[in-house]
PDB file of C-alpha atoms in Angstrom:
ATOM      1  CA  UNK A1171    -236.597  80.067 227.206  1.00  0.00           C
ATOM      2  CA  UNK A1172    -234.476  80.432 230.289  1.00  0.00           C
ATOM      3  CA  UNK A1173    -231.416  78.192 230.347  1.00  0.00           C
ATOM      4  CA  UNK A1174    -228.037  77.680 231.944  1.00  0.00           C
ATOM      5  CA  UNK A1175    -224.835  76.332 230.454  1.00  0.00           C
ATOM      6  CA  UNK A1176    -222.068  74.621 232.364  1.00  0.00           C
ATOM      7  CA  UNK A1177    -219.110  74.455 229.975  1.00  0.00           C
ATOM      8  CA  UNK A1178    -216.993  72.086 232.053  1.00  0.00           C
ATOM      9  CA  UNK A1179    -218.174  68.488 232.203  1.00  0.00           C
ATOM     10  CA  UNK A1180    -215.399  67.270 234.461  1.00  0.00           C
ATOM     11  CA  UNK A1181    -212.842  69.079 236.645  1.00  0.00           C
ATOM     12  CA  UNK A1182    -210.067  67.647 238.799  1.00  0.00           C
ATOM     13  CA  UNK A1183    -208.342  69.698 241.489  1.00  0.00           C
ATOM     14  CA  UNK A1184    -205.906  68.873 244.260  1.00  0.00           C
ATOM     15  CA  UNK A1185    -207.059  68.956 247.845  1.00  0.00           C
ATOM     16  CA  UNK A1186    -206.402  72.404 249.261  1.00  0.00           C
ATOM     17  CA  UNK A1187    -206.449  74.093 245.862  1.00  0.00           C
ATOM     18  CA  UNK A1188    -208.964  76.730 244.891  1.00  0.00           C
ATOM     19  CA  UNK A1189    -211.971  75.912 242.739  1.00  0.00           C
ATOM     20  CA  UNK A1190    -214.126  77.771 240.251  1.00  0.00           C
ATOM     21  CA  UNK A1191    -217.032  76.140 238.428  1.00  0.00           C
ATOM     22  CA  UNK A1192    -218.549  78.071 235.553  1.00  0.00           C
ATOM     23  CA  UNK A1193    -222.199  78.763 234.868  1.00  0.00           C
ATOM     24  CA  UNK A1194    -223.618  80.998 232.147  1.00  0.00           C
ATOM     25  CA  UNK A1195    -227.293  81.855 232.004  1.00  0.00           C
ATOM     26  CA  UNK A1196    -229.736  82.963 229.381  1.00  0.00           C
ATOM     27  CA  UNK A1197    -232.615  84.907 230.886  1.00  0.00           C
ATOM     28  CA  UNK A1198    -234.844  87.783 229.879  1.00  0.00           C
ATOM     29  CA  UNK A1199    -234.422  89.778 233.066  1.00  0.00           C
ATOM     30  CA  UNK A1200    -232.405  89.628 236.249  1.00  0.00           C
ATOM     31  CA  UNK A1201    -232.593  85.951 237.070  1.00  0.00           C
ATOM     32  CA  UNK A1202    -232.853  83.957 240.204  1.00  0.00           C
ATOM     33  CA  UNK A1203    -229.917  81.549 240.185  1.00  0.00           C
ATOM     34  CA  UNK A1204    -229.096  78.455 242.186  1.00  0.00           C
ATOM     35  CA  UNK A1205    -226.213  76.087 242.738  1.00  0.00           C
ATOM     36  CA  UNK A1206    -226.949  72.541 243.888  1.00  0.00           C
ATOM     37  CA  UNK A1207    -224.578  69.707 244.772  1.00  0.00           C
ATOM     38  CA  UNK A1208    -225.280  66.018 244.290  1.00  0.00           C
ATOM     39  CA  UNK A1209    -223.110  63.453 246.053  1.00  0.00           C
ATOM     40  CA  UNK A1210    -223.126  59.878 244.749  1.00  0.00           C
ATOM     41  CA  UNK A1211    -226.443  58.182 245.461  1.00  0.00           C
ATOM     42  CA  UNK A1212    -227.885  61.328 247.012  1.00  0.00           C
ATOM     43  CA  UNK A1213    -230.481  63.859 246.068  1.00  0.00           C
ATOM     44  CA  UNK A1214    -229.613  67.463 245.334  1.00  0.00           C
ATOM     45  CA  UNK A1215    -228.641  69.807 248.138  1.00  0.00           C
ATOM     46  CA  UNK A1216    -228.853  73.577 247.792  1.00  0.00           C
ATOM     47  CA  UNK A1217    -225.471  75.288 248.161  1.00  0.00           C
ATOM     48  CA  UNK A1218    -226.568  78.862 247.599  1.00  0.00           C
ATOM     49  CA  UNK A1219    -228.991  81.075 245.729  1.00  0.00           C
ATOM     50  CA  UNK A1220    -229.062  84.550 244.251  1.00  0.00           C
ATOM     51  CA  UNK A1221    -232.258  86.592 244.159  1.00  0.00           C
ATOM     52  CA  UNK A1222    -231.158  90.212 244.215  1.00  0.00           C
ATOM     53  CA  UNK A1223    -228.913  92.648 246.038  1.00  0.00           C
ATOM     54  CA  UNK A1224    -225.320  91.819 246.819  1.00  0.00           C
ATOM     55  CA  UNK A1225    -223.805  90.056 243.815  1.00  0.00           C
ATOM     56  CA  UNK A1226    -221.468  87.954 245.979  1.00  0.00           C
ATOM     57  CA  UNK A1227    -223.462  85.211 247.644  1.00  0.00           C
ATOM     58  CA  UNK A1228    -222.230  83.044 250.483  1.00  0.00           C
ATOM     59  CA  UNK A1229    -223.406  79.486 250.775  1.00  0.00           C
ATOM     60  CA  UNK A1230    -222.922  76.384 252.846  1.00  0.00           C
ATOM     61  CA  UNK A1231    -219.719  74.333 253.093  1.00  0.00           C
ATOM     62  CA  UNK A1232    -217.526  77.374 252.384  1.00  0.00           C
ATOM     63  CA  UNK A1233    -218.838  77.976 248.859  1.00  0.00           C
ATOM     64  CA  UNK A1234    -219.596  81.354 247.327  1.00  0.00           C
ATOM     65  CA  UNK A1235    -220.793  82.536 243.932  1.00  0.00           C
ATOM     66  CA  UNK A1236    -220.669  85.851 242.137  1.00  0.00           C
ATOM     67  CA  UNK A1237    -223.396  87.147 239.853  1.00  0.00           C
ATOM     68  CA  UNK A1238    -221.969  89.103 236.919  1.00  0.00           C
ATOM     69  CA  UNK A1239    -224.650  90.600 234.703  1.00  0.00           C
ATOM     70  CA  UNK A1240    -222.165  91.861 232.114  1.00  0.00           C
ATOM     71  CA  UNK A1241    -220.899  88.322 231.567  1.00  0.00           C
ATOM     72  CA  UNK A1242    -224.203  86.493 232.164  1.00  0.00           C
ATOM     73  CA  UNK A1243    -222.358  84.343 234.630  1.00  0.00           C
ATOM     74  CA  UNK A1244    -222.845  82.921 238.105  1.00  0.00           C
ATOM     75  CA  UNK A1245    -219.621  81.057 238.861  1.00  0.00           C
ATOM     76  CA  UNK A1246    -219.193  78.966 241.978  1.00  0.00           C
ATOM     77  CA  UNK A1247    -215.978  79.275 243.971  1.00  0.00           C
ATOM     78  CA  UNK A1248    -214.264  77.764 246.960  1.00  0.00           C
ATOM     79  CA  UNK A1249    -210.842  78.914 248.217  1.00  0.00           C
ATOM     80  CA  UNK A1250    -209.671  75.518 249.474  1.00  0.00           C
ATOM     81  CA  UNK A1251    -211.217  72.252 248.324  1.00  0.00           C
ATOM     82  CA  UNK A1252    -211.663  69.292 250.648  1.00  0.00           C
ATOM     83  CA  UNK A1253    -211.811  65.659 249.541  1.00  0.00           C
ATOM     84  CA  UNK A1254    -215.453  65.553 250.641  1.00  0.00           C
ATOM     85  CA  UNK A1255    -216.309  68.162 247.987  1.00  0.00           C
ATOM     86  CA  UNK A1256    -216.005  65.519 245.265  1.00  0.00           C
ATOM     87  CA  UNK A1257    -219.501  65.450 243.763  1.00  0.00           C
ATOM     88  CA  UNK A1258    -221.528  66.749 240.853  1.00  0.00           C
ATOM     89  CA  UNK A1259    -222.492  70.400 240.811  1.00  0.00           C
ATOM     90  CA  UNK A1260    -225.519  71.836 239.031  1.00  0.00           C
ATOM     91  CA  UNK A1261    -226.388  75.403 238.218  1.00  0.00           C
ATOM     92  CA  UNK A1262    -230.113  76.079 237.806  1.00  0.00           C
ATOM     93  CA  UNK A1263    -232.573  78.819 236.930  1.00  0.00           C
ATOM     94  CA  UNK A1264    -236.356  78.853 237.485  1.00  0.00           C
ATOM     95  CA  UNK A1265    -238.803  79.131 234.646  1.00  0.00           C
ATOM     96  CA  UNK A1266    -240.148  82.413 235.924  1.00  0.00           C
ATOM     97  CA  UNK A1267    -238.942  84.885 238.480  1.00  0.00           C
ATOM     98  CA  UNK A1268    -240.019  82.847 241.440  1.00  0.00           C
ATOM     99  CA  UNK A1269    -238.218  80.162 243.303  1.00  0.00           C
ATOM    100  CA  UNK A1270    -241.519  78.314 243.584  1.00  0.00           C
ATOM    101  CA  UNK A1271    -241.376  77.156 239.984  1.00  0.00           C
ATOM    102  CA  UNK A1272    -239.731  74.417 238.012  1.00  0.00           C
ATOM    103  CA  UNK A1273    -235.966  74.579 237.735  1.00  0.00           C
ATOM    104  CA  UNK A1274    -234.016  74.239 234.520  1.00  0.00           C
ATOM    105  CA  UNK A1275    -230.680  72.647 235.276  1.00  0.00           C
ATOM    106  CA  UNK A1276    -227.371  72.710 233.486  1.00  0.00           C
ATOM    107  CA  UNK A1277    -225.750  69.457 232.495  1.00  0.00           C
ATOM    108  CA  UNK A1278    -223.570  69.488 235.585  1.00  0.00           C
ATOM    109  CA  UNK A1279    -219.860  69.558 236.381  1.00  0.00           C
ATOM    110  CA  UNK A1280    -218.352  66.524 238.031  1.00  0.00           C
ATOM    111  CA  UNK A1281    -215.612  67.452 240.486  1.00  0.00           C
ATOM    112  CA  UNK A1282    -212.844  65.029 241.381  1.00  0.00           C
ATOM    113  CA  UNK A1283    -210.390  65.842 244.180  1.00  0.00           C
ATOM    114  CA  UNK A1284    -206.816  64.560 244.143  1.00  0.00           C
ATOM    115  CA  UNK A1285    -205.344  63.756 247.545  1.00  0.00           C
TER     116      UNK A1285
ATOM    117  CA  UNK B1217    -237.487  69.002 260.142  1.00  0.00           C
ATOM    118  CA  UNK B1218    -237.918  65.811 258.129  1.00  0.00           C
ATOM    119  CA  UNK B1219    -236.851  65.994 254.507  1.00  0.00           C
ATOM    120  CA  UNK B1220    -238.494  64.747 251.345  1.00  0.00           C
ATOM    121  CA  UNK B1221    -239.001  60.988 251.503  1.00  0.00           C
ATOM    122  CA  UNK B1222    -239.012  58.701 248.501  1.00  0.00           C
ATOM    123  CA  UNK B1223    -239.440  54.985 248.001  1.00  0.00           C
ATOM    124  CA  UNK B1224    -238.224  52.671 246.786  1.00  0.00           C
ATOM    125  CA  UNK B1225    -234.602  53.755 246.480  1.00  0.00           C
ATOM    126  CA  UNK B1226    -233.845  51.252 243.751  1.00  0.00           C
ATOM    127  CA  UNK B1227    -235.993  49.344 241.277  1.00  0.00           C
ATOM    128  CA  UNK B1228    -235.106  46.942 238.484  1.00  0.00           C
ATOM    129  CA  UNK B1229    -237.792  45.878 236.031  1.00  0.00           C
ATOM    130  CA  UNK B1230    -238.053  44.477 232.538  1.00  0.00           C
ATOM    131  CA  UNK B1231    -239.327  46.537 229.640  1.00  0.00           C
ATOM    132  CA  UNK B1232    -243.104  46.634 229.254  1.00  0.00           C
ATOM    133  CA  UNK B1233    -243.578  46.114 232.985  1.00  0.00           C
ATOM    134  CA  UNK B1234    -245.120  48.778 235.188  1.00  0.00           C
ATOM    135  CA  UNK B1235    -243.579  50.564 238.170  1.00  0.00           C
ATOM    136  CA  UNK B1236    -244.654  53.147 240.730  1.00  0.00           C
ATOM    137  CA  UNK B1237    -242.692  55.589 242.847  1.00  0.00           C
ATOM    138  CA  UNK B1238    -243.868  57.298 245.993  1.00  0.00           C
ATOM    139  CA  UNK B1239    -242.984  60.701 247.431  1.00  0.00           C
ATOM    140  CA  UNK B1240    -243.811  62.340 250.743  1.00  0.00           C
ATOM    141  CA  UNK B1241    -242.900  66.053 250.675  1.00  0.00           C
ATOM    142  CA  UNK B1242    -241.835  68.244 253.540  1.00  0.00           C
ATOM    143  CA  UNK B1243    -244.805  68.977 255.784  1.00  0.00           C
ATOM    144  CA  UNK B1244    -246.629  72.121 254.734  1.00  0.00           C
ATOM    145  CA  UNK B1245    -245.051  72.394 251.303  1.00  0.00           C
ATOM    146  CA  UNK B1246    -247.726  73.175 248.744  1.00  0.00           C
ATOM    147  CA  UNK B1247    -245.670  72.575 245.625  1.00  0.00           C
ATOM    148  CA  UNK B1248    -244.374  69.159 244.586  1.00  0.00           C
ATOM    149  CA  UNK B1249    -242.190  68.337 241.599  1.00  0.00           C
ATOM    150  CA  UNK B1250    -241.108  65.141 239.876  1.00  0.00           C
ATOM    151  CA  UNK B1251    -237.856  65.307 237.923  1.00  0.00           C
ATOM    152  CA  UNK B1252    -236.198  62.715 235.716  1.00  0.00           C
ATOM    153  CA  UNK B1253    -232.401  62.585 235.754  1.00  0.00           C
ATOM    154  CA  UNK B1254    -230.799  60.495 233.031  1.00  0.00           C
ATOM    155  CA  UNK B1255    -227.193  59.494 233.616  1.00  0.00           C
ATOM    156  CA  UNK B1256    -224.842  62.322 232.721  1.00  0.00           C
ATOM    157  CA  UNK B1257    -227.559  64.950 232.525  1.00  0.00           C
ATOM    158  CA  UNK B1258    -229.201  67.469 234.793  1.00  0.00           C
ATOM    159  CA  UNK B1259    -232.651  66.790 236.177  1.00  0.00           C
ATOM    160  CA  UNK B1260    -235.590  67.546 233.875  1.00  0.00           C
ATOM    161  CA  UNK B1261    -239.041  68.384 235.170  1.00  0.00           C
ATOM    162  CA  UNK B1262    -241.748  65.842 234.462  1.00  0.00           C
ATOM    163  CA  UNK B1263    -244.645  67.313 236.417  1.00  0.00           C
ATOM    164  CA  UNK B1264    -245.371  70.033 238.961  1.00  0.00           C
ATOM    165  CA  UNK B1265    -248.270  70.072 241.417  1.00  0.00           C
ATOM    166  CA  UNK B1266    -249.625  72.991 243.404  1.00  0.00           C
ATOM    167  CA  UNK B1267    -251.546  71.382 246.259  1.00  0.00           C
ATOM    168  CA  UNK B1268    -253.405  68.637 244.373  1.00  0.00           C
ATOM    169  CA  UNK B1269    -253.657  70.416 241.031  1.00  0.00           C
ATOM    170  CA  UNK B1270    -251.281  70.050 238.089  1.00  0.00           C
ATOM    171  CA  UNK B1271    -249.391  73.243 237.207  1.00  0.00           C
ATOM    172  CA  UNK B1272    -247.098  71.922 234.493  1.00  0.00           C
ATOM    173  CA  UNK B1273    -246.983  68.496 232.862  1.00  0.00           C
ATOM    174  CA  UNK B1274    -245.758  69.584 229.453  1.00  0.00           C
ATOM    175  CA  UNK B1275    -242.715  67.298 229.609  1.00  0.00           C
ATOM    176  CA  UNK B1276    -244.552  64.221 230.908  1.00  0.00           C
ATOM    177  CA  UNK B1277    -244.870  61.393 228.332  1.00  0.00           C
ATOM    178  CA  UNK B1278    -248.567  60.957 228.981  1.00  0.00           C
ATOM    179  CA  UNK B1279    -248.905  57.796 226.926  1.00  0.00           C
ATOM    180  CA  UNK B1280    -246.938  55.930 229.567  1.00  0.00           C
ATOM    181  CA  UNK B1281    -246.387  58.174 232.581  1.00  0.00           C
ATOM    182  CA  UNK B1282    -249.011  59.267 235.067  1.00  0.00           C
ATOM    183  CA  UNK B1283    -248.865  61.042 238.399  1.00  0.00           C
ATOM    184  CA  UNK B1284    -251.257  62.002 241.109  1.00  0.00           C
ATOM    185  CA  UNK B1285    -251.168  63.901 244.347  1.00  0.00           C
ATOM    186  CA  UNK B1286    -254.114  62.933 246.459  1.00  0.00           C
ATOM    187  CA  UNK B1287    -255.190  65.344 249.195  1.00  0.00           C
ATOM    188  CA  UNK B1288    -252.338  67.650 248.271  1.00  0.00           C
ATOM    189  CA  UNK B1289    -249.723  65.726 250.246  1.00  0.00           C
ATOM    190  CA  UNK B1290    -248.164  62.444 249.037  1.00  0.00           C
ATOM    191  CA  UNK B1291    -247.621  61.795 245.374  1.00  0.00           C
ATOM    192  CA  UNK B1292    -247.217  58.747 243.172  1.00  0.00           C
ATOM    193  CA  UNK B1293    -245.531  58.592 239.770  1.00  0.00           C
ATOM    194  CA  UNK B1294    -246.296  55.590 237.581  1.00  0.00           C
ATOM    195  CA  UNK B1295    -244.782  54.259 234.385  1.00  0.00           C
ATOM    196  CA  UNK B1296    -246.767  51.753 232.333  1.00  0.00           C
ATOM    197  CA  UNK B1297    -245.359  50.202 230.220  1.00  0.00           C
ATOM    198  CA  UNK B1298    -241.702  50.965 230.865  1.00  0.00           C
ATOM    199  CA  UNK B1299    -239.162  51.379 228.065  1.00  0.00           C
ATOM    200  CA  UNK B1300    -235.401  51.005 228.153  1.00  0.00           C
ATOM    201  CA  UNK B1301    -234.977  54.776 227.865  1.00  0.00           C
ATOM    202  CA  UNK B1302    -236.883  55.270 231.110  1.00  0.00           C
ATOM    203  CA  UNK B1303    -233.808  54.086 233.029  1.00  0.00           C
ATOM    204  CA  UNK B1304    -232.974  57.096 235.176  1.00  0.00           C
ATOM    205  CA  UNK B1305    -233.123  58.533 238.667  1.00  0.00           C
ATOM    206  CA  UNK B1306    -236.529  59.946 239.547  1.00  0.00           C
ATOM    207  CA  UNK B1307    -236.275  62.839 241.966  1.00  0.00           C
ATOM    208  CA  UNK B1308    -239.077  64.342 243.975  1.00  0.00           C
ATOM    209  CA  UNK B1309    -238.810  67.873 245.322  1.00  0.00           C
ATOM    210  CA  UNK B1310    -241.066  70.149 247.306  1.00  0.00           C
ATOM    211  CA  UNK B1311    -241.244  73.829 248.125  1.00  0.00           C
ATOM    212  CA  UNK B1312    -243.495  76.411 249.657  1.00  0.00           C
ATOM    213  CA  UNK B1313    -245.227  79.106 247.641  1.00  0.00           C
ATOM    214  CA  UNK B1314    -243.224  82.134 248.659  1.00  0.00           C
ATOM    215  CA  UNK B1315    -240.781  83.934 246.412  1.00  0.00           C
ATOM    216  CA  UNK B1316    -237.914  83.066 248.743  1.00  0.00           C
ATOM    217  CA  UNK B1317    -238.848  79.399 249.027  1.00  0.00           C
ATOM    218  CA  UNK B1318    -236.373  76.846 247.747  1.00  0.00           C
ATOM    219  CA  UNK B1319    -236.897  73.397 246.321  1.00  0.00           C
ATOM    220  CA  UNK B1320    -235.787  70.570 248.582  1.00  0.00           C
ATOM    221  CA  UNK B1321    -235.002  67.265 246.959  1.00  0.00           C
ATOM    222  CA  UNK B1322    -235.455  63.707 248.096  1.00  0.00           C
ATOM    223  CA  UNK B1323    -232.774  61.025 247.628  1.00  0.00           C
ATOM    224  CA  UNK B1324    -234.353  59.760 244.410  1.00  0.00           C
ATOM    225  CA  UNK B1325    -235.365  56.389 243.033  1.00  0.00           C
ATOM    226  CA  UNK B1326    -232.924  54.752 240.644  1.00  0.00           C
ATOM    227  CA  UNK B1327    -234.837  52.827 237.982  1.00  0.00           C
ATOM    228  CA  UNK B1328    -233.170  50.294 235.732  1.00  0.00           C
ATOM    229  CA  UNK B1329    -235.201  48.893 232.842  1.00  0.00           C
ATOM    230  CA  UNK B1330    -233.773  45.719 231.295  1.00  0.00           C
TER     231      UNK B1330
END
């Protein structure tokens, strides 16, 4: 079955520092991959998605992610973190190669930002 | 464009009581999902509707959970009777049917079972 693993449960970075959140996937073919963010008391908001083509994907709020087939990874990055980025981040993969299908989520990485 | 609406936002009940959650998806979205998010975990799909038909309910505890989507628009998720382990956030999401369509999530309902 398709799955994603987020190895880091909790990460703390200083405001202005760079950020990389890890996501590894298990999928039979080239996957569709998503990153969502969940702020406290909020639903999930899509940051970016990868379907095909360019392996470096730009998203909202200054985030980007790079698809690396050789490493089965889709890590999320941001060059300079803002205090408002403190939230929980989820990597996800659909059950079949369609975005119109159920998502399987990782366990999430909670980001804390030091002032 | 209005987002996915859910109500109530918070609910506290005692075990063995019943509870219902309501979801209004984005207008025109054919697919509707209910996810359960237990504290410290990622969301897990409970049930998926395509219009008013069930596509996937393999993870729904059918002895106590039920869901319906009348007329292919609004949906209701019910738990009867509730157990302590049902304490979670219940998220509703909707999407279109195209390959490029993304799931949009509502704010969720936080359920506490005492």
